[in-house]
Coordinates of C-alpha atoms in Angstrom, one line a residue:
Chain A
X1284 CA -9.1 20.8 41.7
X1285 CA -12.1 22.0 39.7
X1286 CA -14.3 24.5 41.4
X1287 CA -17.6 22.8 42.5
X1288 CA -19.7 25.5 40.9
X1289 CA -17.9 24.9 37.6
X1290 CA -18.4 21.2 37.8
X1291 CA -22.1 21.8 38.3
X1292 CA -22.3 23.9 35.2
X1293 CA -20.3 21.4 33.2
X1294 CA -22.5 18.6 34.3
X1295 CA -25.6 20.6 33.4
X1296 CA -24.1 21.3 29.9
X1297 CA -23.1 17.7 29.5
X1298 CA -26.7 16.6 30.2
X1299 CA -28.2 19.3 28.0
X1300 CA -25.9 18.8 25.0
X1301 CA -26.0 15.0 24.9
X1302 CA -23.6 13.0 22.7
X1303 CA -23.4 14.0 19.0
X1304 CA -26.1 12.5 16.9
X1305 CA -26.2 11.7 13.2
X1306 CA -26.5 14.9 11.3
X1307 CA -24.1 16.8 13.6
X1308 CA -21.9 18.5 11.1
X1309 CA -18.8 18.5 13.5
X1310 CA -19.2 14.7 13.6
X1311 CA -20.2 14.2 10.0
X1312 CA -17.7 11.3 9.4
X1313 CA -17.4 9.9 13.0
X1314 CA -20.1 8.0 14.7
X1315 CA -19.7 8.1 18.5
X1316 CA -22.7 5.9 19.2
X1317 CA -20.4 3.0 20.2
X1318 CA -19.2 5.1 23.0
X1319 CA -22.6 6.2 24.2
X1320 CA -23.9 2.6 23.9
X1321 CA -21.2 1.2 26.2
X1322 CA -22.0 3.8 29.0
X1323 CA -18.6 3.2 30.6
X1324 CA -18.4 3.2 34.4
X1325 CA -15.7 5.4 35.9
X1326 CA -12.3 3.6 35.7
X1327 CA -10.6 2.5 38.9
X1328 CA -7.3 3.9 40.2
X1329 CA -4.3 1.6 39.8
X1330 CA -0.6 1.2 39.7
X1331 CA 1.3 2.4 36.6
X1332 CA 2.6 -0.4 34.4
X1333 CA 2.9 0.9 30.9
X1334 CA 6.3 1.4 29.4
X1335 CA 7.8 4.8 29.3
X1336 CA 8.3 6.2 25.8
X1337 CA 11.9 6.1 24.6
X1338 CA 14.0 9.1 25.4
X1339 CA 11.8 10.4 28.2
X1340 CA 11.2 10.2 31.9
X1341 CA 7.7 10.5 33.2
X1342 CA 7.1 13.6 35.4
X1343 CA 3.6 12.4 36.2
X1344 CA 1.6 9.2 35.5
X1345 CA -2.2 8.8 35.7
X1346 CA -4.2 5.6 35.6
X1347 CA -7.8 6.1 34.5
X1348 CA -7.4 9.8 35.2
X1349 CA -6.2 9.1 38.8
X1350 CA -2.8 10.4 39.8
X1351 CA -0.6 7.3 40.1
X1352 CA 2.9 8.5 40.3
X1353 CA 5.2 11.5 39.9
X1354 CA 8.8 12.3 39.2
X1355 CA 10.9 15.1 40.5
X1356 CA 10.3 17.9 38.0
X1357 CA 9.7 21.2 39.7
X1358 CA 7.6 22.3 36.8
X1359 CA 4.9 19.7 37.1
X1360 CA 2.4 19.6 39.9
X1361 CA -1.0 18.0 40.6
X1362 CA -3.8 20.3 39.4
X1363 CA -5.2 20.3 42.9
X1364 CA -1.9 21.5 44.5
X1365 CA -2.9 24.3 47.0
X1366 CA 0.1 26.5 46.1
X1367 CA -1.1 26.7 42.5
X1368 CA -4.7 27.3 43.2
X1369 CA -4.8 30.9 41.9
X1370 CA -3.0 30.0 38.7
X1371 CA -5.3 27.0 38.0
X1372 CA -8.4 29.0 38.7
X1373 CA -7.3 31.7 36.3
X1374 CA -7.0 29.2 33.4
X1375 CA -8.7 25.9 34.0
X1376 CA -11.8 25.4 31.8
X1377 CA -11.3 28.9 30.4
X1378 CA -9.0 27.9 27.5
X1379 CA -11.1 24.9 26.7
X1380 CA -14.6 26.3 27.1
X1381 CA -17.1 23.5 27.4
X1382 CA -20.4 25.2 26.6
X1383 CA -20.6 23.8 23.1
X1384 CA -18.6 20.7 23.5
X1385 CA -20.1 17.7 25.2
X1386 CA -17.0 15.6 25.7
X1387 CA -15.2 18.6 27.2
X1388 CA -18.2 19.3 29.5
X1389 CA -18.1 15.7 30.6
X1390 CA -14.4 15.8 31.3
X1391 CA -14.8 19.0 33.3
X1392 CA -17.7 17.5 35.3
X1393 CA -15.9 14.2 36.0
X1394 CA -12.1 14.7 35.9
X1395 CA -10.6 13.3 39.1
X1396 CA -7.0 14.4 39.0
X1397 CA -4.8 16.3 36.5
X1398 CA -1.4 17.7 35.9
X1399 CA -0.3 21.3 35.9
X1400 CA 2.8 22.3 33.9
X1401 CA 3.8 25.7 35.0
X1402 CA 6.8 27.5 33.6
X1403 CA 7.7 30.8 35.2
X1404 CA 8.3 33.8 33.0
X1405 CA 11.7 33.8 31.3
X1406 CA 12.5 30.2 32.2
X1407 CA 13.7 27.7 29.6
X1408 CA 13.1 24.1 30.6
X1409 CA 15.7 22.0 28.8
X1410 CA 14.4 18.4 29.1
X1411 CA 11.0 17.6 27.8
X1412 CA 8.3 17.3 30.4
X1413 CA 6.5 14.0 30.0
X1414 CA 3.0 13.1 31.3
X1415 CA 1.6 9.6 30.8
X1416 CA -2.1 8.7 30.9
X1417 CA -2.9 5.0 31.2
X1418 CA -6.3 3.7 30.4
X1419 CA -7.3 0.4 32.0
X1420 CA -11.0 -0.1 31.1
X1421 CA -13.8 2.0 32.2
X1422 CA -13.9 5.7 31.6
X1423 CA -11.0 8.0 32.5
X1424 CA -10.8 11.8 32.2
X1425 CA -7.2 12.9 31.8
X1426 CA -6.7 16.6 32.4
X1427 CA -3.6 18.7 31.7
X1428 CA -3.0 22.4 32.0
X1429 CA 0.1 24.0 30.7
X1430 CA 0.8 27.6 31.6
X1431 CA 3.9 29.0 30.0
X1432 CA 4.9 32.4 31.3
X1433 CA 6.2 35.3 29.2
X1434 CA 9.3 34.4 27.2
X1435 CA 9.5 30.9 28.7
X1436 CA 10.3 27.8 26.7
X1437 CA 9.1 24.3 27.3
X1438 CA 8.4 21.0 25.5
X1439 CA 5.5 18.8 26.9
X1440 CA 5.0 15.2 25.7
X1441 CA 1.6 13.6 26.4
X1442 CA 1.4 9.9 26.1
X1443 CA -2.0 8.1 26.0
X1444 CA -1.7 4.4 26.3
X1445 CA -3.4 1.5 28.0
X1446 CA -5.1 -1.9 27.9
X1447 CA -8.5 -3.3 27.3
X1448 CA -11.6 -1.7 26.1
X1449 CA -12.3 1.6 27.8
X1450 CA -12.7 5.3 27.1
X1451 CA -10.2 8.1 27.7
X1452 CA -11.8 11.5 27.4
X1453 CA -8.9 13.9 27.7
X1454 CA -8.7 17.6 27.8
X1455 CA -5.5 19.6 27.6
X1456 CA -5.3 23.4 27.9
X1457 CA -2.3 25.4 27.0
X1458 CA -1.6 29.0 27.7
X1459 CA 1.3 30.6 25.8
X1460 CA 2.3 33.8 27.5
X1461 CA 3.8 36.7 25.5
X1462 CA 6.9 35.6 23.6
X1463 CA 6.6 32.0 25.1
X1464 CA 7.6 29.0 23.0
X1465 CA 5.7 25.8 23.7
X1466 CA 6.2 22.5 21.8
X1467 CA 3.4 20.1 22.6
X1468 CA 3.5 16.4 21.5
X1469 CA 0.7 14.0 21.8
X1470 CA 1.3 10.3 21.2
X1471 CA -2.1 8.5 21.1
X1472 CA -1.3 4.8 21.4
X1473 CA -4.3 3.4 23.1
X1474 CA -5.2 -0.3 23.0
X1475 CA -6.7 -1.6 19.8
X1476 CA -10.2 -1.9 21.2
X1477 CA -10.1 1.3 23.2
X1478 CA -11.9 4.6 22.6
X1479 CA -10.1 7.9 22.7
X1480 CA -11.5 11.4 22.7
X1481 CA -9.1 14.3 23.1
X1482 CA -9.3 18.0 23.1
X1483 CA -6.3 20.3 23.1
X1484 CA -7.2 24.0 23.4
X1485 CA -4.4 26.6 23.1
X1486 CA -4.4 30.3 23.7
X1487 CA -1.5 32.2 22.4
X1488 CA -0.5 35.7 23.5
X1489 CA 1.5 38.1 21.3
X1490 CA 4.7 36.9 19.7
X1491 CA 4.4 33.4 21.2
X1492 CA 5.2 30.3 19.3
X1493 CA 3.3 27.0 19.6
X1494 CA 4.3 23.8 17.9
X1495 CA 2.2 20.8 18.0
X1496 CA 2.9 17.2 17.0
X1497 CA 0.0 14.9 17.2
X1498 CA 0.6 11.2 16.4
X1499 CA -2.3 8.9 16.2
X1500 CA -1.6 5.1 16.3
X1501 CA -4.0 3.5 18.7
X1502 CA -7.7 3.0 19.6
X1503 CA -10.5 1.5 17.7
X1504 CA -12.2 4.9 17.5
X1505 CA -10.6 8.2 18.2
X1506 CA -11.5 11.8 17.8
X1507 CA -9.2 14.6 18.6
X1508 CA -9.9 18.3 18.5
X1509 CA -7.1 20.8 18.4
X1510 CA -8.1 24.4 18.8
X1511 CA -5.6 27.2 18.6
X1512 CA -6.5 30.8 19.2
X1513 CA -3.9 33.2 17.9
X1514 CA -4.9 35.8 20.4
X1515 CA -1.9 38.1 20.1
X1516 CA -0.2 40.0 17.4
X1517 CA 2.7 38.2 15.8
X1518 CA 1.8 34.8 17.3
X1519 CA 2.9 31.7 15.3
X1520 CA 1.7 28.2 15.4
X1521 CA 2.8 25.0 13.6
X1522 CA 0.4 22.1 13.8
X1523 CA 1.7 18.9 12.5
X1524 CA 0.3 15.4 12.8
X1525 CA 0.4 11.9 11.5
X1526 CA -2.3 9.3 11.7
X1527 CA -1.1 5.8 10.9
X1528 CA -4.0 3.4 10.9
X1529 CA -4.8 -0.2 10.0
X1530 CA -7.4 -2.9 10.6
X1531 CA -10.8 -1.3 11.2
X1532 CA -9.5 1.7 13.1
X1533 CA -11.2 5.0 12.8
X1534 CA -9.4 8.2 13.6
X1535 CA -10.8 11.7 13.3
X1536 CA -8.5 14.7 13.6
X1537 CA -10.3 18.0 13.8
X1538 CA -8.3 21.2 13.9
X1539 CA -9.3 24.8 14.2
X1540 CA -7.1 27.8 14.0
X1541 CA -8.6 31.1 15.1
X1542 CA -6.7 34.1 13.7
X1543 CA -8.1 36.6 16.2
X1544 CA -5.3 39.2 16.0
X1545 CA -3.2 40.7 13.2
X1546 CA 0.1 39.5 11.9
X1547 CA -0.2 36.0 13.1
X1548 CA 1.0 32.9 11.2
X1549 CA -0.3 29.4 11.1
X1550 CA 1.2 26.4 9.4
X1551 CA -0.5 23.0 9.3
X1552 CA 0.6 19.7 8.0
X1553 CA -1.2 16.5 8.7
X1554 CA -0.3 13.2 7.0
X1555 CA -2.4 10.2 6.9
X1556 CA -1.3 6.6 6.2
X1557 CA -4.1 4.1 6.0
X1558 CA -4.1 0.4 5.6
X1559 CA -6.6 -2.4 5.9
X1560 CA -10.2 -1.1 6.2
X1561 CA -9.2 1.9 8.3
X1562 CA -10.9 5.2 8.1
X1563 CA -9.2 8.6 8.6
X1564 CA -10.8 12.0 8.9
X1565 CA -9.1 15.4 8.8
X1566 CA -10.9 18.7 9.2
X1567 CA -8.9 21.8 9.0
X1568 CA -10.8 24.9 9.8
X1569 CA -9.2 28.3 9.7
X1570 CA -11.0 31.4 10.8
X1571 CA -9.5 34.8 9.9
X1572 CA -11.4 37.4 11.8
X1573 CA -12.2 40.9 10.4
X1574 CA -9.4 42.6 12.4
X1575 CA -6.8 39.9 11.7
X1576 CA -5.0 41.6 8.9
X1577 CA -1.6 40.4 7.6
X1578 CA -2.6 36.9 8.4
X1579 CA -0.6 34.0 6.9
X1580 CA -2.2 30.6 7.0
X1581 CA -1.0 27.4 5.3
X1582 CA -2.6 24.0 5.5
X1583 CA -1.8 20.8 3.9
X1584 CA -3.2 17.2 4.3
X1585 CA -1.7 14.6 2.1
X1586 CA -2.9 11.1 2.6
X1587 CA -1.6 7.7 1.5
X1588 CA -3.9 4.8 1.1
X1589 CA -2.3 1.4 1.1
X1590 CA -5.3 -0.8 0.5
X1591 CA -8.4 -0.6 -1.6
X1592 CA -10.7 -0.7 1.5
X1593 CA -9.0 2.1 3.4
X1594 CA -10.7 5.4 3.3
X1595 CA -10.1 9.0 4.2
X1596 CA -12.3 12.1 4.3
X1597 CA -10.5 15.4 4.3
X1598 CA -12.1 18.8 4.5
X1599 CA -10.3 22.1 4.6
X1600 CA -12.6 24.9 5.8
X1601 CA -11.4 28.4 5.4
X1602 CA -13.5 31.4 6.6
X1603 CA -11.7 34.6 5.8
X1604 CA -13.2 37.9 6.8
X1605 CA -10.7 40.4 5.6
X1606 CA -8.6 40.8 2.4
X1607 CA -5.2 41.3 3.8
X1608 CA -4.4 37.6 4.2
X1609 CA -2.2 34.9 2.6
X1610 CA -3.9 31.6 2.8
X1611 CA -3.1 28.3 1.1
X1612 CA -4.5 24.9 1.5
X1613 CA -4.2 21.5 -0.2
X1614 CA -5.3 18.0 0.5
X1615 CA -4.4 15.0 -1.5
X1616 CA -5.3 11.3 -1.4
X1617 CA -2.9 9.1 -3.2
X1618 CA -1.6 5.6 -3.4
X1619 CA 2.0 4.3 -3.4
X1620 CA 4.0 5.3 -6.4
X1621 CA 4.2 2.2 -8.7
X1622 CA 7.5 3.3 -10.2
X1623 CA 9.1 3.7 -6.8
X1624 CA 7.8 0.4 -5.6
X1625 CA 9.1 -1.4 -8.7
X1626 CA 12.5 0.3 -8.4
X1627 CA 12.9 -0.9 -4.8
X1628 CA 11.7 -4.4 -5.7
X1629 CA 14.1 -4.6 -8.7
X1630 CA 16.9 -4.1 -6.1
X1631 CA 15.9 -7.3 -4.2
X1632 CA 13.8 -5.5 -1.5
X1633 CA 10.6 -7.5 -1.0
X1634 CA 7.2 -5.9 -1.5
X1635 CA 6.4 -5.5 2.2
X1636 CA 9.7 -4.0 3.1
X1637 CA 9.6 -1.7 0.0
X1638 CA 6.2 -0.5 1.1
X1639 CA 7.4 0.0 4.6
X1640 CA 10.3 2.2 3.3
X1641 CA 7.9 4.2 1.1
X1642 CA 5.5 4.8 4.0
X1643 CA 8.4 5.9 6.2
X1644 CA 9.5 8.2 3.4
X1645 CA 6.0 9.7 3.2
X1646 CA 5.3 10.1 6.9
X1647 CA 8.6 9.9 8.7
X1648 CA 9.3 13.7 8.6
X1649 CA 6.5 14.3 11.1
X1650 CA 8.3 11.9 13.6
X1651 CA 11.6 13.5 13.0
X1652 CA 10.4 16.9 13.9
X1653 CA 9.3 15.8 17.3
X1654 CA 12.9 16.5 18.2
X1655 CA 13.3 14.1 21.1
X1656 CA 16.2 11.7 20.6
X1657 CA 15.1 8.2 20.9
X1658 CA 11.4 9.1 20.6
X1659 CA 11.7 10.3 17.0
X1660 CA 13.1 6.9 15.9
X1661 CA 10.4 5.1 17.8
X1662 CA 7.7 7.2 16.2
X1663 CA 9.3 6.8 12.8
X1664 CA 9.2 3.1 13.1
X1665 CA 5.6 3.2 14.3
X1666 CA 4.6 5.1 11.2
X1667 CA 6.6 2.8 8.9
X1668 CA 5.1 -0.2 10.5
X1669 CA 1.7 0.5 8.9
X1670 CA 3.4 0.0 5.5
X1671 CA 5.2 -3.1 6.8
X1672 CA 2.0 -4.9 7.9
X1673 CA 1.1 -7.8 5.6
Chain B
X1084 CA 22.7 -18.4 -18.5
X1085 CA 19.7 -16.7 -20.2
X1086 CA 17.6 -18.1 -22.9
X1087 CA 14.8 -16.1 -24.4
X1088 CA 12.6 -18.1 -26.7
X1089 CA 10.0 -16.7 -29.1
X1090 CA 8.9 -14.0 -26.6
X1091 CA 5.7 -12.1 -27.3
X1092 CA 4.7 -9.3 -25.0
X1093 CA 1.9 -6.7 -25.2
X1094 CA 0.7 -3.6 -23.4
X1095 CA -3.1 -3.4 -23.5
X1096 CA -3.9 -4.4 -27.1
X1097 CA -0.6 -3.2 -28.5
X1098 CA 1.8 -6.0 -29.4
X1099 CA 5.4 -4.9 -28.8
X1100 CA 7.6 -8.0 -28.7
X1101 CA 6.7 -10.3 -31.5
X1102 CA 8.8 -13.4 -31.3
X1103 CA 12.1 -12.3 -29.8
X1104 CA 14.8 -15.0 -29.2
X1105 CA 18.2 -14.5 -27.6
X1106 CA 20.8 -16.6 -25.9
X1107 CA 23.2 -15.1 -23.5
X1108 CA 26.1 -17.2 -22.1
X1109 CA 28.1 -16.4 -19.0
X1110 CA 30.6 -13.6 -19.5
X1111 CA 29.1 -12.3 -22.7
X1112 CA 28.1 -8.8 -23.5
X1113 CA 25.2 -8.4 -25.8
X1114 CA 24.3 -5.0 -27.2
X1115 CA 20.7 -4.5 -28.4
X1116 CA 20.2 -1.6 -30.7
X1117 CA 17.3 -0.4 -32.6
X1118 CA 15.2 2.6 -33.4
X1119 CA 12.7 4.2 -31.0
X1120 CA 9.6 2.0 -30.5
X1121 CA 11.3 -1.2 -31.5
X1122 CA 10.7 -2.8 -28.1
X1123 CA 14.1 -2.3 -26.4
X1124 CA 12.8 -0.9 -23.1
X1125 CA 9.9 -3.4 -23.1
X1126 CA 12.4 -6.2 -23.2
X1127 CA 14.3 -4.7 -20.3
X1128 CA 11.1 -4.3 -18.3
X1129 CA 9.8 -7.7 -19.0
X1130 CA 13.1 -9.3 -17.9
X1131 CA 13.1 -7.3 -14.7
X1132 CA 9.4 -8.0 -13.9
X1133 CA 7.7 -4.7 -14.2
X1134 CA 3.9 -4.9 -14.1
X1135 CA 1.7 -3.9 -17.0
X1136 CA 3.1 -6.3 -19.7
X1137 CA 1.2 -9.3 -20.8
X1138 CA 3.3 -12.2 -22.1
X1139 CA 1.3 -14.0 -24.7
X1140 CA 3.8 -16.5 -26.0
X1141 CA 7.3 -17.7 -25.4
X1142 CA 9.5 -18.2 -22.4
X1143 CA 12.5 -16.8 -20.5
X1144 CA 14.8 -19.3 -18.7
X1145 CA 17.4 -17.9 -16.4
X1146 CA 19.8 -20.4 -15.0
X1147 CA 17.3 -23.2 -15.4
X1148 CA 14.4 -21.2 -13.8
X1149 CA 11.3 -19.7 -15.5
X1150 CA 12.1 -16.1 -14.9
X1151 CA 8.7 -14.8 -15.9
X1152 CA 7.1 -16.6 -12.9
X1153 CA 9.2 -14.7 -10.4
X1154 CA 8.3 -11.5 -8.5
X1155 CA 10.8 -8.6 -9.3
X1156 CA 12.6 -9.0 -6.0
X1157 CA 13.1 -12.7 -6.6
X1158 CA 14.6 -12.0 -10.0
X1159 CA 16.9 -9.5 -8.4
X1160 CA 17.9 -12.1 -5.8
X1161 CA 18.5 -14.7 -8.5
X1162 CA 21.0 -12.3 -10.0
X1163 CA 19.2 -10.1 -12.5
X1164 CA 19.8 -6.4 -12.4
X1165 CA 18.2 -3.7 -14.4
X1166 CA 19.9 -0.3 -14.6
X1167 CA 16.9 2.0 -15.2
X1168 CA 16.6 4.4 -18.1
X1169 CA 14.8 6.7 -15.7
X1170 CA 15.9 6.1 -12.2
X1171 CA 13.2 7.2 -9.7
X1172 CA 13.7 9.8 -7.1
X1173 CA 12.5 8.8 -3.7
X1174 CA 12.5 11.7 -1.3
X1175 CA 12.6 10.6 2.3
X1176 CA 14.7 7.4 1.9
X1177 CA 18.4 8.0 2.4
X1178 CA 20.6 6.7 -0.4
X1179 CA 23.0 4.8 1.9
X1180 CA 20.2 3.2 3.8
X1181 CA 18.5 2.1 0.6
X1182 CA 21.7 0.7 -0.8
X1183 CA 22.4 -1.2 2.4
X1184 CA 18.8 -2.6 2.6
X1185 CA 19.1 -3.8 -1.0
X1186 CA 22.6 -5.2 -0.6
X1187 CA 21.5 -7.1 2.5
X1188 CA 18.4 -8.5 0.8
X1189 CA 20.6 -9.8 -2.0
X1190 CA 23.3 -11.1 0.4
X1191 CA 20.6 -12.9 2.5
X1192 CA 19.3 -14.6 -0.6
X1193 CA 22.8 -15.8 -1.4
X1194 CA 23.3 -17.2 2.1
X1195 CA 25.8 -14.5 3.1
X1196 CA 25.9 -12.6 6.3
X1197 CA 24.3 -9.2 6.4
X1198 CA 26.5 -6.2 6.4
X1199 CA 26.3 -3.9 9.4
X1200 CA 26.5 -0.1 8.9
X1201 CA 30.3 0.0 9.4
X1202 CA 31.0 -2.9 7.1
X1203 CA 28.7 -1.5 4.5
X1204 CA 30.3 1.9 4.6
X1205 CA 33.7 0.3 3.8
X1206 CA 32.2 -1.6 0.8
X1207 CA 30.3 1.4 -0.4
X1208 CA 33.4 3.6 -0.3
X1209 CA 35.3 1.1 -2.4
X1210 CA 32.5 1.1 -5.0
X1211 CA 32.0 4.8 -5.0
X1212 CA 35.5 5.2 -6.5
X1213 CA 34.4 3.2 -9.4
X1214 CA 31.7 5.6 -10.4
X1215 CA 33.3 8.7 -9.0
X1216 CA 30.4 9.8 -6.8
X1217 CA 30.9 11.9 -3.7
X1218 CA 30.1 10.1 -0.5
X1219 CA 28.1 13.1 0.6
X1220 CA 25.5 12.2 -2.0
X1221 CA 24.9 8.9 -0.1
X1222 CA 23.4 10.9 2.7
X1223 CA 20.8 12.5 0.5
X1224 CA 17.5 10.9 -0.5
X1225 CA 17.6 8.3 -3.3
X1226 CA 18.3 10.2 -6.5
X1227 CA 16.7 13.3 -5.0
X1228 CA 18.1 16.4 -6.8
X1229 CA 20.7 14.2 -8.6
X1230 CA 21.7 15.3 -12.1
X1231 CA 20.9 12.9 -15.0
X1232 CA 24.5 11.7 -15.0
X1233 CA 24.6 11.3 -11.2
X1234 CA 21.5 9.2 -11.4
X1235 CA 23.0 6.9 -14.0
X1236 CA 26.2 6.6 -12.0
X1237 CA 24.1 5.8 -9.0
X1238 CA 22.6 2.9 -11.0
X1239 CA 26.1 1.6 -11.8
X1240 CA 27.0 1.9 -8.1
X1241 CA 24.0 -0.2 -7.3
X1242 CA 25.1 -2.8 -9.8
X1243 CA 28.6 -2.8 -8.3
X1244 CA 27.1 -3.4 -4.8
X1245 CA 24.6 -6.0 -5.8
X1246 CA 27.0 -8.0 -8.0
X1247 CA 24.4 -9.5 -10.4
X1248 CA 25.0 -12.4 -12.7
X1249 CA 23.1 -10.6 -15.5
X1250 CA 23.0 -6.9 -15.8
X1251 CA 20.6 -5.2 -18.2
X1252 CA 21.4 -1.6 -19.0
X1253 CA 18.4 0.2 -20.4
X1254 CA 19.7 3.2 -22.3
X1255 CA 22.1 4.0 -19.6
X1256 CA 23.8 6.3 -22.0
X1257 CA 20.8 8.6 -22.6
X1258 CA 21.2 12.0 -21.2
X1259 CA 24.9 11.5 -20.4
X1260 CA 27.7 14.0 -21.3
X1261 CA 31.0 12.6 -22.6
X1262 CA 32.6 12.5 -19.2
X1263 CA 29.7 10.7 -17.5
X1264 CA 29.6 8.3 -20.5
X1265 CA 33.2 7.4 -19.9
X1266 CA 32.7 6.9 -16.1
X1267 CA 29.7 4.7 -16.8
X1268 CA 31.5 2.8 -19.5
X1269 CA 34.6 2.3 -17.5
X1270 CA 32.5 1.3 -14.5
X1271 CA 30.7 -1.4 -16.5
X1272 CA 34.0 -2.6 -18.0
X1273 CA 35.5 -3.0 -14.6
X1274 CA 32.6 -5.2 -13.6
X1275 CA 33.0 -7.5 -16.5
X1276 CA 33.9 -11.0 -15.5
X1277 CA 33.7 -14.5 -16.9
X1278 CA 30.7 -15.2 -14.7
X1279 CA 28.8 -12.0 -15.4
X1280 CA 26.8 -11.2 -18.5
X1281 CA 25.4 -7.9 -19.8
X1282 CA 22.6 -6.9 -22.0
X1283 CA 23.3 -3.3 -23.1
X1284 CA 20.3 -1.6 -24.6
X1285 CA 21.1 1.5 -26.5
X1286 CA 20.0 3.7 -29.4
X1287 CA 23.5 4.9 -30.2
X1288 CA 26.9 3.4 -30.7
X1289 CA 28.7 5.8 -28.4
X1290 CA 28.4 3.8 -25.2
X1291 CA 29.9 0.8 -27.1
X1292 CA 33.1 2.8 -27.6
X1293 CA 33.6 2.2 -23.8
X1294 CA 32.0 -1.2 -23.5
X1295 CA 33.0 -3.5 -26.3
X1296 CA 30.2 -6.0 -26.9
X1297 CA 30.7 -9.6 -28.0
X1298 CA 27.5 -9.5 -30.0
X1299 CA 25.3 -6.7 -31.4
X1300 CA 21.7 -7.3 -32.2
X1301 CA 19.3 -5.1 -34.1
X1302 CA 15.8 -5.1 -32.7
X1303 CA 13.1 -3.9 -35.0
X1304 CA 9.3 -4.2 -34.7
X1305 CA 9.7 -6.5 -31.7
X1306 CA 12.1 -9.0 -33.3
X1307 CA 15.8 -9.4 -33.7
X1308 CA 16.4 -8.8 -37.4
X1309 CA 20.2 -8.8 -37.5
X1310 CA 23.0 -10.1 -35.3
X1311 CA 26.7 -9.6 -35.6
X1312 CA 29.9 -8.7 -33.8
X1313 CA 30.9 -5.2 -32.6
X1314 CA 31.4 -4.0 -36.2
X1315 CA 27.6 -4.1 -36.7
X1316 CA 27.3 -1.3 -34.2
X1317 CA 29.6 0.8 -36.3
X1318 CA 27.7 0.0 -39.5
X1319 CA 24.5 1.1 -37.8
X1320 CA 26.2 4.3 -36.7
X1321 CA 27.2 5.0 -40.3
X1322 CA 23.9 4.0 -42.0
X1323 CA 21.3 4.7 -39.3
X1324 CA 18.2 2.5 -39.0
X1325 CA 16.5 3.7 -42.2
X1326 CA 17.5 0.6 -44.2
X1327 CA 15.3 -1.5 -41.9
X1328 CA 12.2 -0.1 -43.4
X1329 CA 13.2 -1.1 -46.9
X1330 CA 14.2 -4.6 -45.8
X1331 CA 11.2 -5.8 -43.7
X1332 CA 11.8 -8.0 -40.7
X1333 CA 12.5 -11.6 -41.3

């Protein structure tokens, strides 16, 4: 599946880089020492047993990164399938370069199986393609490659779930051909004591459209990097996410939009809802290169804290290297509106239910825009549930 | 039904209610009038349970229960309803969904079966006629983008759906044009019953053209300084509140 020479390089980089230490700017608010300390052994293969997300059928299921089941979709194949060798070689580990990223290097060195979503040029895939990755303890290295041909159209829903205490270190690469439209959804719903590391790397050709919805509910500690390179004129991306946390959860969402070519547009909206003693982190880096004139970039990260001990760190980072750009960004950290809460309670709605409604009102729009009937409602309730917790 | 005895309330170190007493019996409509700053809205908020007020003296008994001990939602379930002077906008919560959630919370407290979406729709349509609101507005977020008049009519709609025992209208007439005033007034009048009482808080007499009160009280500097029948409201309309300054509170 992965070329042995590439694996060697990745393993060497993994060794040379080592896990992020204190003082690493990219991990300023996230301490990954608990992952390093546990030194998870590779997870065993197993039978699938997690529930499928509402509104979807799984095209492929992995357990601890091992292929464990597949449906009938003609657009989804194992990464190692001989008939797709050339396509995989052309893109795998090229969109998600691992030289600087230790977790990505580790995944590239250790991934056992993976899924390839390939959509031929001009093809519109109607039903969402769904891939589920189950973690069962130990370390798993989920790997997904999406190659959308010119003017094709596809929605891919990635679900990370599981049981026990383990590590999922996932890498997804997405290639959007000229004029292609890709809607990528990630539902991170790992077990409460699990660890999750994810990297989604996207390369967009001219006039392509990429929409991402990233929903973080699970894991004790998670870190997700989303990197989009707008590598063609007129490319557009919309990156939306919600992290709904409670207890002592820690979730770090790091996004990077690289405006490499002129006339591209990026819009970003991440909403955080935090209860208990949870800690959320959002980093939104936008790079506008010297040649990327007529760039439009928007970024917004509103956060809602439901308890005194919940905490969020948000940092927009704009690096703009030409003057012909329109960039806006805003981040807020707020609490529930006391007037709204009183209004609902004065109508007989109890405090917890009123809070649940207000949390849904705040974060629900992200769930609604996932645009999969059944799944949207489920996600909406999951976000609301953070407000409904006692 | 409601007995307010010697109520003192303050915000921070500012005394607002300074010994207010009032008795409301079932079916009665009491108008409370007074100049700005006399404590009218504070009274409404204290009765509904808004945070931020400190009760330093006195008591409020509603149907034998100490109202001041109850959380706002428990007061609502006991049958107290406040029509807000400034209804809040809540983008992201559908009006119909909000109304059904509220109606079912109240129904549950009264031991009634919850209404499903279809049953609720039937009830809501009936009540919408009363306040002349378009059903389409129920699909929008709570008060989101509603005009001032529409917000107040939405308050009366909530009152009609929740069927309180005691409704407190906090300056429901403020910001209303003549047509909206009539709709609100007629809506309230239609909800009058021998078992339901009203406290109508208002600065002006004009709402009382549509809702004829049994009693009119003048609130001044945190105390009721004058009580009378509906004719007192007309007197106030004619003479204003200036005379209060010359005749200090009893």
